Short mmCIF file of C-alpha atoms in Angstrom, two decimals:
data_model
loop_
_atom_site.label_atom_id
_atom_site.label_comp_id
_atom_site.label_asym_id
_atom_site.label_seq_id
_atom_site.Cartn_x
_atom_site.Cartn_y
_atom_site.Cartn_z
CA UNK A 1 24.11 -152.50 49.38
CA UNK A 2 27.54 -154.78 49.70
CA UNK A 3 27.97 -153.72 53.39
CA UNK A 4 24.51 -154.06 53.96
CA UNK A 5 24.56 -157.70 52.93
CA UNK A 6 27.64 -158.04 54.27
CA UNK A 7 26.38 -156.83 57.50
CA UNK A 8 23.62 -159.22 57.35
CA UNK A 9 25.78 -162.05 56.62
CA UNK A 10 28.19 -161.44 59.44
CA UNK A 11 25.59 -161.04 62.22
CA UNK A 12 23.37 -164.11 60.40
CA UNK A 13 23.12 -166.08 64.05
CA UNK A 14 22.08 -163.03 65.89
CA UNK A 15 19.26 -162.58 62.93
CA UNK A 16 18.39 -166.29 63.01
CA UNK A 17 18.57 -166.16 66.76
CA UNK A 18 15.98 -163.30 67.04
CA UNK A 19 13.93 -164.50 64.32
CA UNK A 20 12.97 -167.57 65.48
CA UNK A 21 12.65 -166.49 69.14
CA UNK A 22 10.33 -163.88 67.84
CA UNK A 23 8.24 -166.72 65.87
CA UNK A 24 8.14 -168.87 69.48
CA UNK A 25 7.29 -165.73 71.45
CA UNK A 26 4.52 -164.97 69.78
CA UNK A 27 2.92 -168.31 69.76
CA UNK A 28 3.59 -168.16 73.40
CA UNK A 29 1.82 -165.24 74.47
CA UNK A 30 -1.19 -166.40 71.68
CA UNK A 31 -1.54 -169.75 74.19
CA UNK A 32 -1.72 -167.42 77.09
CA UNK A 33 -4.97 -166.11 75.80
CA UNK A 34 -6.43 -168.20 73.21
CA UNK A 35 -6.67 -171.89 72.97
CA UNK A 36 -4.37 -174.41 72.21
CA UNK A 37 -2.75 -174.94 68.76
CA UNK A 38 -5.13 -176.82 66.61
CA UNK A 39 -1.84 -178.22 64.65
CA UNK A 40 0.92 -178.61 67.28
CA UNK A 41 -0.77 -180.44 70.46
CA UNK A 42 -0.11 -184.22 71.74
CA UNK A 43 -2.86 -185.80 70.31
CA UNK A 44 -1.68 -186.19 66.48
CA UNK A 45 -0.26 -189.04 65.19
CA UNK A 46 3.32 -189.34 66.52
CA UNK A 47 3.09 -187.97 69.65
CA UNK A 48 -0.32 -190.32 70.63
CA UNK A 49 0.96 -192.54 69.73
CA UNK A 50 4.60 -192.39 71.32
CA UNK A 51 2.14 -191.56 74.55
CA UNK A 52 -0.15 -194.78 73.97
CA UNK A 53 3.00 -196.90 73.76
CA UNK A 54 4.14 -195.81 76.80
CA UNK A 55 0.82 -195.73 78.48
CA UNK A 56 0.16 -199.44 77.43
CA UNK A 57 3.25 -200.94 79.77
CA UNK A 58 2.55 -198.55 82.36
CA UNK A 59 -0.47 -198.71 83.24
CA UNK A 60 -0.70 -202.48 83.94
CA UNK A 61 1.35 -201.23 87.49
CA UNK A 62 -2.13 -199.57 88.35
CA UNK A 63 -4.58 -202.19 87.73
CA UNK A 64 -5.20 -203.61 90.48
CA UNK A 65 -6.08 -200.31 92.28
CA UNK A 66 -8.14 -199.17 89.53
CA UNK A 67 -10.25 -202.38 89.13
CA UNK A 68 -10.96 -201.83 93.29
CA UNK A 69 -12.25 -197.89 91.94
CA UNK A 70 -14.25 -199.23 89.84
CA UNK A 71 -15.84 -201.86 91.69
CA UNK A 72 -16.53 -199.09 94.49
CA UNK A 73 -18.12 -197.19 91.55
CA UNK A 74 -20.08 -200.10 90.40
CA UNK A 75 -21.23 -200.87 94.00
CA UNK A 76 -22.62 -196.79 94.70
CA UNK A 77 -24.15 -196.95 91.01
CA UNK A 78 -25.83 -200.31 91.82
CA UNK A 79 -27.34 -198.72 94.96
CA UNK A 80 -28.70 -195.71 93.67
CA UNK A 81 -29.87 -198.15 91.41
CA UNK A 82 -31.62 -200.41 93.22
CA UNK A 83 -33.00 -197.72 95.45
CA UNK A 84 -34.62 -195.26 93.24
CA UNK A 85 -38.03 -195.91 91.08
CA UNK A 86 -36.11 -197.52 87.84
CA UNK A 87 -36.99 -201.12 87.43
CA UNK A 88 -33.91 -202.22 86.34
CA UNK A 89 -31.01 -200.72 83.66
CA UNK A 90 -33.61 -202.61 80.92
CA UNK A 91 -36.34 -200.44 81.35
CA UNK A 92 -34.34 -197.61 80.53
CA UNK A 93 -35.42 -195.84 77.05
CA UNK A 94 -32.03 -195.15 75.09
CA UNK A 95 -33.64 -192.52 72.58
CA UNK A 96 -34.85 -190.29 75.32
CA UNK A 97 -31.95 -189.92 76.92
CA UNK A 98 -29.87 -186.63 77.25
CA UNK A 99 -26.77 -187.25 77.70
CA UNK A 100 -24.58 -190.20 76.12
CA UNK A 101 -21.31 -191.25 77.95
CA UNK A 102 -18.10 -193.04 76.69
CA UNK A 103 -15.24 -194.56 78.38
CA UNK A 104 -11.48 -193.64 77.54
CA UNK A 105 -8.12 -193.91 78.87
CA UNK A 106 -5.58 -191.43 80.00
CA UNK A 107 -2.59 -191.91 77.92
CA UNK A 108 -0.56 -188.79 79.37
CA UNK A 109 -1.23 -186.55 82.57
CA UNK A 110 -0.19 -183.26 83.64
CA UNK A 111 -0.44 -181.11 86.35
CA UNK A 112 2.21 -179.20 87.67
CA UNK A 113 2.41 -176.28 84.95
CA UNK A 114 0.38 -173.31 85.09
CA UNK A 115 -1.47 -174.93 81.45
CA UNK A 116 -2.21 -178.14 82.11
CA UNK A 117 -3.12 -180.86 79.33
CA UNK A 118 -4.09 -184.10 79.50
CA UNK A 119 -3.93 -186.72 76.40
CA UNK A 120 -6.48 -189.58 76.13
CA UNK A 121 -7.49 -192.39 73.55
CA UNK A 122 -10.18 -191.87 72.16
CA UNK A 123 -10.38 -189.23 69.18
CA UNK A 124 -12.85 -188.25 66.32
CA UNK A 125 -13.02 -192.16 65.04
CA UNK A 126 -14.91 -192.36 68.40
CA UNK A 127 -17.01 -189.71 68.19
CA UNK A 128 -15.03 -187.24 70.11
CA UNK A 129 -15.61 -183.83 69.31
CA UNK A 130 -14.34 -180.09 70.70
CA UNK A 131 -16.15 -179.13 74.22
CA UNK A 132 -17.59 -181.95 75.79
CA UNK A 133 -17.27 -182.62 79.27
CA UNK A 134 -14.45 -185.45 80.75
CA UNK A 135 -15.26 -186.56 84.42
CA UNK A 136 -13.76 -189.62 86.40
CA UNK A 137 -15.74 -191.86 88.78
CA UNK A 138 -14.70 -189.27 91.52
CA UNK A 139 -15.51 -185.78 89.58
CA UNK A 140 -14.85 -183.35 87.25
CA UNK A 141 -11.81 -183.30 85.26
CA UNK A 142 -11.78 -181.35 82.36
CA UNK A 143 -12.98 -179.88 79.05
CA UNK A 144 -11.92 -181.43 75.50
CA UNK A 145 -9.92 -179.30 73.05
CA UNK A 146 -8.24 -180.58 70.38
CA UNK A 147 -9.31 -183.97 68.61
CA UNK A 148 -7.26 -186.43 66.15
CA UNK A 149 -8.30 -189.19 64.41
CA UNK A 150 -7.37 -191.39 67.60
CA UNK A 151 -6.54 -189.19 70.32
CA UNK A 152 -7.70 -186.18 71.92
CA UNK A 153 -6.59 -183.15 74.68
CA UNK A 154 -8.24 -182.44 77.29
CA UNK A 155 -7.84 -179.12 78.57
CA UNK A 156 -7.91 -179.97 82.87
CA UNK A 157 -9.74 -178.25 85.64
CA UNK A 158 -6.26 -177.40 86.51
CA UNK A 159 -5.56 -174.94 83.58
CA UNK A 160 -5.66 -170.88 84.15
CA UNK A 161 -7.52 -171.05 80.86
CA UNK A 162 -9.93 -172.90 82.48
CA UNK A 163 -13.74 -171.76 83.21
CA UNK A 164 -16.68 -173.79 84.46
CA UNK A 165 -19.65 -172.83 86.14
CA UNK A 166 -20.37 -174.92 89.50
CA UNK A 167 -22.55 -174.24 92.36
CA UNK A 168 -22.83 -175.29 95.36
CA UNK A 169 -24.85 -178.18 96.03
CA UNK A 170 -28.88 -178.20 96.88
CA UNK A 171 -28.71 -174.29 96.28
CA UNK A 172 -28.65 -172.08 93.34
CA UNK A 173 -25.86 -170.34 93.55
CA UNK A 174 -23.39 -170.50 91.04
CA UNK A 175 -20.35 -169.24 90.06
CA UNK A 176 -17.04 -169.81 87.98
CA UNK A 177 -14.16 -172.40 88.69
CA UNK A 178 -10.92 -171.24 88.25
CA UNK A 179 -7.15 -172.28 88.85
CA UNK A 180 -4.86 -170.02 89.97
CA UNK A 181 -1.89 -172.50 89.30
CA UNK A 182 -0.83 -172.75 93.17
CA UNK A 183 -1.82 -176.38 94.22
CA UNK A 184 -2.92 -179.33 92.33
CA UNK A 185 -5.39 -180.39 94.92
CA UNK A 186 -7.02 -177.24 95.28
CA UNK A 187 -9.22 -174.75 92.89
CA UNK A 188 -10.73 -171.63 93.45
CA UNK A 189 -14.77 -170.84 92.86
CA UNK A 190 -15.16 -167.38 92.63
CA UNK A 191 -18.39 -164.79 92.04
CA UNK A 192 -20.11 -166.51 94.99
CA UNK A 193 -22.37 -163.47 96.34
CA UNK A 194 -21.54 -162.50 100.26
CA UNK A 195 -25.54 -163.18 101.51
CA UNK A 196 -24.76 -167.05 100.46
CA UNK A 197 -24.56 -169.12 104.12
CA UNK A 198 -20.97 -171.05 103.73
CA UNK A 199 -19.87 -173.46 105.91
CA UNK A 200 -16.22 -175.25 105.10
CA UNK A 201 -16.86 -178.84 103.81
CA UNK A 202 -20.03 -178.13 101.51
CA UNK A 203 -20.05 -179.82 98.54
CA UNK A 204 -19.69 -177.87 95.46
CA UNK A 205 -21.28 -179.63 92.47
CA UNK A 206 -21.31 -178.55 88.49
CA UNK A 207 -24.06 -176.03 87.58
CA UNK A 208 -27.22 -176.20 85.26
CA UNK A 209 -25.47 -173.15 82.77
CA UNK A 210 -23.50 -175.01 80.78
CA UNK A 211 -24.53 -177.42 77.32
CA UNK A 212 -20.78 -179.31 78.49
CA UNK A 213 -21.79 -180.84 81.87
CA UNK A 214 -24.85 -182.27 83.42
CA UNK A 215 -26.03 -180.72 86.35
CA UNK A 216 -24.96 -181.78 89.72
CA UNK A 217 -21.63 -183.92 88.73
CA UNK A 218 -18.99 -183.63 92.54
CA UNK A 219 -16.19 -181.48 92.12
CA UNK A 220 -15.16 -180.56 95.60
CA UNK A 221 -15.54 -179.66 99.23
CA UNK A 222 -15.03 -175.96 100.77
CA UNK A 223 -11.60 -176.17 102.35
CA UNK A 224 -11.73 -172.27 103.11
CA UNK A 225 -13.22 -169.08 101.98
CA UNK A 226 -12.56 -165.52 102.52
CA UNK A 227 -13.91 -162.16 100.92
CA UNK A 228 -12.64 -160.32 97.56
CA UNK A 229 -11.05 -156.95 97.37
CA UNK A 230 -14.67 -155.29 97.30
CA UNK A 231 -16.07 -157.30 100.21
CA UNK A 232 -19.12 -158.62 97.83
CA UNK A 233 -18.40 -161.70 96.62
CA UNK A 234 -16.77 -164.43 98.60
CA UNK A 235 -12.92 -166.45 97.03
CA UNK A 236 -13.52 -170.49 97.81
CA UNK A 237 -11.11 -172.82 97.53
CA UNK A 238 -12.28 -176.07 96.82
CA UNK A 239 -10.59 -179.06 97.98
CA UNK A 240 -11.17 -181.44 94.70
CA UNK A 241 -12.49 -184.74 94.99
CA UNK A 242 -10.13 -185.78 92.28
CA UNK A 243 -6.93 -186.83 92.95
CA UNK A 244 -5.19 -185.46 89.75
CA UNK A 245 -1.95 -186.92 89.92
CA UNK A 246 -3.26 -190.64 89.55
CA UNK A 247 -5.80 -190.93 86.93
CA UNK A 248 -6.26 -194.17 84.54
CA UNK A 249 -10.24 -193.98 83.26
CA UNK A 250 -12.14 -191.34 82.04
CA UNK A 251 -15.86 -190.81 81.22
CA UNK A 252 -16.53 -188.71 78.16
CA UNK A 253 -20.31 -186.94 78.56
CA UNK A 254 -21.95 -186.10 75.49
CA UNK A 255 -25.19 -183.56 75.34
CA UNK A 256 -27.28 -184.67 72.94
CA UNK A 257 -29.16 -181.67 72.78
CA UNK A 258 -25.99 -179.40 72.84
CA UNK A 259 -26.22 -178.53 69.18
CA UNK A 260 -29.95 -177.50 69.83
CA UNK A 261 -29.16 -175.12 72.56
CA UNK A 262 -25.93 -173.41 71.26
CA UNK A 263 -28.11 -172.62 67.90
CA UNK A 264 -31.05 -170.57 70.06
CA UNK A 265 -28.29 -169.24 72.33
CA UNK A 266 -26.47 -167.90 69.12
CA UNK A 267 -30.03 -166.73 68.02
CA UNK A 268 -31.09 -164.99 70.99
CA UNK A 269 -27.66 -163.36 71.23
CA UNK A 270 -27.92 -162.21 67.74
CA UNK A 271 -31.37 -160.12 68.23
CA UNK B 1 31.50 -186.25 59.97
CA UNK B 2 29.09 -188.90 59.72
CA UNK B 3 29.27 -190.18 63.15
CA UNK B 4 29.15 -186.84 64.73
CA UNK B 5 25.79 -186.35 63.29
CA UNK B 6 24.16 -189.93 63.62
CA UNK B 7 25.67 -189.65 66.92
CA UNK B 8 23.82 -186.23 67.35
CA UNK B 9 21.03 -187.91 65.77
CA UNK B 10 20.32 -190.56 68.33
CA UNK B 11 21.52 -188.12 71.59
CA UNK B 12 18.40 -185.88 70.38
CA UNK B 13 15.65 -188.52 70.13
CA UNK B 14 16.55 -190.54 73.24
CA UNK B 15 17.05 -187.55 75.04
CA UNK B 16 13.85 -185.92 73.88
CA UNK B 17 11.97 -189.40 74.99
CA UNK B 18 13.53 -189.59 78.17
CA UNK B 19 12.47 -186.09 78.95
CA UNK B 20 8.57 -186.81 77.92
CA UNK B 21 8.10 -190.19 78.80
CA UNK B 22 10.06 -190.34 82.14
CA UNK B 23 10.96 -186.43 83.37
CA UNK B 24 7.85 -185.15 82.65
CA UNK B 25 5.98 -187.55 84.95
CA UNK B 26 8.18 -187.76 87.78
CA UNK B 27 6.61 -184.53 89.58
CA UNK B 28 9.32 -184.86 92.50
CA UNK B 29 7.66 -182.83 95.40
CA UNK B 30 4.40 -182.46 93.50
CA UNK B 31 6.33 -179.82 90.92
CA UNK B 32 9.52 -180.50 90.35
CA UNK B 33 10.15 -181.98 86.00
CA UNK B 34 13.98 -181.93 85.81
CA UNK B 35 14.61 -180.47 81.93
CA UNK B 36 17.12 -182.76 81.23
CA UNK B 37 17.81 -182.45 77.67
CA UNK B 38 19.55 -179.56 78.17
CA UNK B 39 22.68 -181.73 78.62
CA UNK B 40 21.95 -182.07 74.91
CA UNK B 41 23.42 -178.49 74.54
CA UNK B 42 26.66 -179.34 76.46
CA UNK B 43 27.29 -182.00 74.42
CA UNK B 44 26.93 -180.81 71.32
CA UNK B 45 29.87 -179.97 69.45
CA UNK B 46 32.25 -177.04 69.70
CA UNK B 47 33.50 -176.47 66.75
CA UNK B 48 29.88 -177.23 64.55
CA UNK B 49 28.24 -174.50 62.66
CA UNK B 50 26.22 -172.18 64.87
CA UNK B 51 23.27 -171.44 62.80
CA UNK B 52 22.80 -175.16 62.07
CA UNK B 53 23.14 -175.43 66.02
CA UNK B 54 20.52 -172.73 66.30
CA UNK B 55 18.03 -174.72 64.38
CA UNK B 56 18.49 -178.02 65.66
CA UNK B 57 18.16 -176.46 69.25
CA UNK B 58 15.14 -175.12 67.62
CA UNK B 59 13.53 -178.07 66.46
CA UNK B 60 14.71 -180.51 69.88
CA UNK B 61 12.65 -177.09 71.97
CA UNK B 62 9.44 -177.48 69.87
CA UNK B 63 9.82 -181.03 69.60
CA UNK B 64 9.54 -181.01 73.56
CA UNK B 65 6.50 -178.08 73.10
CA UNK B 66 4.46 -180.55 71.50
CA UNK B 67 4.53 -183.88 73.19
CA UNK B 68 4.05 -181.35 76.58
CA UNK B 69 1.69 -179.07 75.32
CA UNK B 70 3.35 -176.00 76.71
CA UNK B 71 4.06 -174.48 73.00
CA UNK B 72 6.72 -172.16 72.79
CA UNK B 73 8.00 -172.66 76.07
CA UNK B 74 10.96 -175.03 75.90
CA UNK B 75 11.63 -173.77 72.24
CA UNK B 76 12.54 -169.93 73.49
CA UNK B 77 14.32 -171.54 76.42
CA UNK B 78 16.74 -173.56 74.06
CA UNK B 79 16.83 -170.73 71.00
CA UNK B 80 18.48 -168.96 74.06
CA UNK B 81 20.73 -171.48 75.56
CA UNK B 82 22.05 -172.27 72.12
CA UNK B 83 22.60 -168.51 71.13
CA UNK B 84 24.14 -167.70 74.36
CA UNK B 85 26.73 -171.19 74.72
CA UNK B 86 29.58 -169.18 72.92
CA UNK B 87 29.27 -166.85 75.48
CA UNK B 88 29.32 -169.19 78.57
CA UNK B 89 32.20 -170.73 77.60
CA UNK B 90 34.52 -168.06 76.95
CA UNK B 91 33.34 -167.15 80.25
CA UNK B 92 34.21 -170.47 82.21
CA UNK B 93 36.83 -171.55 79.84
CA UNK B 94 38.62 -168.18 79.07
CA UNK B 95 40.66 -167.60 75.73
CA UNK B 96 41.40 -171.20 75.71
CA UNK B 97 38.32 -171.62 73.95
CA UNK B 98 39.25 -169.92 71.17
CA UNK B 99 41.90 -172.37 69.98
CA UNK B 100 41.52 -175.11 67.52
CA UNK B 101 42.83 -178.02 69.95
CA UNK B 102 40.38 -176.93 72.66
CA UNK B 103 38.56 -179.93 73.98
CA UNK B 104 36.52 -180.49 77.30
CA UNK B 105 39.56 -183.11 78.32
CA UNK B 106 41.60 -180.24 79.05
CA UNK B 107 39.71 -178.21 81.19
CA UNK B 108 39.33 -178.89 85.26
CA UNK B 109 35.79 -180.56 86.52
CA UNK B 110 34.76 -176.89 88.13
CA UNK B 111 35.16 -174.99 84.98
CA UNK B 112 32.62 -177.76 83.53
CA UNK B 113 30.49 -177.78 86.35
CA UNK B 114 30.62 -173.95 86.19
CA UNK B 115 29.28 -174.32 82.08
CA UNK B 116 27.05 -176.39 82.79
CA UNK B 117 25.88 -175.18 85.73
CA UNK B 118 25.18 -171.75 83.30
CA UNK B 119 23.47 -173.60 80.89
CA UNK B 120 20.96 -175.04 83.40
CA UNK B 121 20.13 -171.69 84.93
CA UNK B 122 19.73 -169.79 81.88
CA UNK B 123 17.38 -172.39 80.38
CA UNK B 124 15.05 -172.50 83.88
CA UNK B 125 15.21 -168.73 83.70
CA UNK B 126 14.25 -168.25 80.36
CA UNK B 127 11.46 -171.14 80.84
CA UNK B 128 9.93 -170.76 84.20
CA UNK B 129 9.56 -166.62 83.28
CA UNK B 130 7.91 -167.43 80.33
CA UNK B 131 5.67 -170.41 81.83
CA UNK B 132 4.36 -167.80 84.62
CA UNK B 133 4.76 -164.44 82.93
CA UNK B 134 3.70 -162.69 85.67
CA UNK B 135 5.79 -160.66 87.69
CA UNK B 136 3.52 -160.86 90.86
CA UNK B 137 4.51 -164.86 91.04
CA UNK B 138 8.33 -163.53 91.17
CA UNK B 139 8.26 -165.74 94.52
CA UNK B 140 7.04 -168.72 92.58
CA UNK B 141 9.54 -167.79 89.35
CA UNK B 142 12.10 -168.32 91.92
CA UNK B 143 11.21 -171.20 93.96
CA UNK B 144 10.69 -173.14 90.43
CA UNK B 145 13.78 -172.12 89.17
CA UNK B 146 16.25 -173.02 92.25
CA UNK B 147 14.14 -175.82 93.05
CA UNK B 148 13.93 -177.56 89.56
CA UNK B 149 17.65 -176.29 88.48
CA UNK B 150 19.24 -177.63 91.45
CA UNK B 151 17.54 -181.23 90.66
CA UNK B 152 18.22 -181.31 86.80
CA UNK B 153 22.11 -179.92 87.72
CA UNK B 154 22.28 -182.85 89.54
CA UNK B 155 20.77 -185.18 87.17
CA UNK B 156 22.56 -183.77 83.91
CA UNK B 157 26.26 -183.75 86.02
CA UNK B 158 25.33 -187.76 86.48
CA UNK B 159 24.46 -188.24 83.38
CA UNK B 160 27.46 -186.58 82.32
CA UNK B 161 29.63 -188.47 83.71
CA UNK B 162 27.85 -191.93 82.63
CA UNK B 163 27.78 -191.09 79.38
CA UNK B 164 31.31 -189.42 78.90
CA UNK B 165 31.65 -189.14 74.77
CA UNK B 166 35.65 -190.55 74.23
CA UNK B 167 36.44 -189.46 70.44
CA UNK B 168 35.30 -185.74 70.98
#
């Protein structure tokens, strides 16, 4: 028992050592597979708000550019606007509506790990809960995670964990977008069926099969496509509308009737 | 004592805010996030307990994990630069390292270049495999690793040299 103890006490670093890599490797390969840590992510308390500190200087450097985005924004919404059978933004009805939207700001971006993250402002005070959608004036950007009182993740587009269904646009075709972690500016759509007519520079949109995102919102254009390994389905890699590495304002989307549909999807599965 | 560890103290916060509020966003080249806190490691001091060490590296790599949301990453990658510094410097340094008057003021500027030189690639090793974990992206593993190494060698033998600590 003495040497044993004594053994233990001699080699204590190596134990310590291996302990707590063991402890770090583990939660390693868990965020490989699962999502994030609901305790340790960058939207709790210290590290928002380290992030919003920062954010707040920095981003008066990009104001100017982003007030000209969202003028340009303004100006398309105005004309779709003015050209379709609305009478005016009064005559909408607010309690029929669908889907509810919310501004935020990005506090911290990433995007040149395999797992990308990004941090914004708004948390559950807001009204921001797990899985809605997060688009920018220019497209789709990502899928919320994790929520704090004041901040939330958002888990990017540009994340191997990531997994949206798009299509492309004025068909019904759909299939998944995924990362695989090579360029920023570029995703892959995959499950595309071989009969589908491509052409490189079609516009692939978000698809009706999800509660997160309405239908229809850009993502990208067809930069090139090839076949998979069993010649069936086609590999695209779409060219995203976004550009990821400058981002300042966010839209959160909200489906009001999300909690209806996940209930009779969780029904219907259950049968 | 006491100035050794406020002096440690300060060292770890600044350096773990200048990593996640400045490195972390530069994206040089579209990927390249110098990791320079792992000066922090050649800094530290020689003589200080090592499981103590072990945990504070511990604690500065999951600090890091959670402002970055890559958990686990940079906290394996230091556990194993802090377990393995003993080793380096015996290996640069040679038996002089065993003595009580060693200090970094008698060694030449290659055999610390050399150390922390070691330190750096360990650490991108360690991370960058783990980030990936994949050994089809060996390619990638590789071009991250000599890419990002060679920039935070650079940045860490500048800062370095700025920051030279007199008393130790």
């Amino acid at each position: 028992m003495q040497r044993i103890i004594n053994f233990i006490l001699r080699y204590r670093n190596a134990f310590l050592y291996g302990f707590l890599t063991f402890v770090s490797l583990v939660i390693t390969v868990r965020s490989h597979s699962y999502h994030q840590s609901k305790f340790f992510n960058s939207s709790k308390w210290l590290t928002g708000n380290v992030y919003n500190l920062s954010a707040n200087v920095s981003s008066y450097f990009g104001l100017r550019e982003e007030n000209t985005r969202l003028v340009q924004e303004n100006e398309r919404l105005r004309k779709m606007l003015f050209n379709s059978n609305v009478d005016g933004p009064e005559s909408i009805d607010t309690l029929s509506l669908n889907y509810e939207v919310m501004s935020a700001n990005l506090i911290k971006n990433s995007f040149a790990s395999p797992r990308n993250y990004i941090t914004i402002d708004k948390g559950e005070k807001h009204g921001v809960t797990q899985d809605m959608g997060v688009i920018t004036t220019k497209g789709i950007l990502g899928i919320v995670e994790n929520t704090s009182n004041n901040f939330a993740t958002v888990q990017s587009v540009l994340n191997t964990k990531s997994n949206i269904n798009a299509k492309i646009k004025n068909t019904n075709y759909f299939g998944s977008l995924v990362w695989n972690s090579e360029d920023y500016t570029v995703v892959q759509l995959v499950d595309i069926p071989r009969l589908v007519p491509l052409v490189v520079g079609d516009t692939i949109v978000t698809g009706a099969m999800s509660s997160i995102f309405p239908e229809n919102i850009p993502i990208g254009v067809i930069k090139k496509y090839d076949l998979n390994t069993s010649r069936s389905f086609y590999n695209i890699d779409v060219e995203l509308f976004n550009d990821m590495a400058n981002i300042k304002n966010v839209y959160l989307i909200m489906n009001k009737n999300k909690e209806e549909i996940e209930a009779l999807e969780a029904t219907t599965a259950n049968e | 004592m006491n100035s050794v560890i406020f002096l440690n103290g300060f060292r770890f916060i600044l350096l773990i805010l200048a990593q996640v509020l400045i490195f972390n966003t530069l994206n040089f080249m579209g990927f390249i996030n110098p990791l320079v806190y792992v000066i922090f490691f050649y800094w530290y001091p020689i003589k200080a307990n090592r499981a103590i060490f072990i945990l504070v590296s511990f604690i500065l790599g999951l600090t890091i994990d959670i402002f970055s949301d890559t958990l686990a990453l940079h906290t394996v990658a230091s556990l194993t630069v802090a377990y393995t510094r003993p080793l380096l410097m015996r290996f640069c340094f040679g038996v002089n390292y065993e003595f009580q008057n060693f200090s970094f003021k008698n060694t030449t500027p290659i055999q610390r270049l050399t150390f922390l030189g070691l330190l750096v690639f360990v650490h991108q090793v360690v991370f960058f495999s783990l980030e990936i974990l994949s050994i089809s992206h060996f390619v990638l593993i590789l071009k991250k690793v000599f890419a990002t190494g060679i920039v935070t060698l650079v940045l860490c033998a500048l800062f370095s040299s700025l920051f030279s600590p007199r008393s130790e």
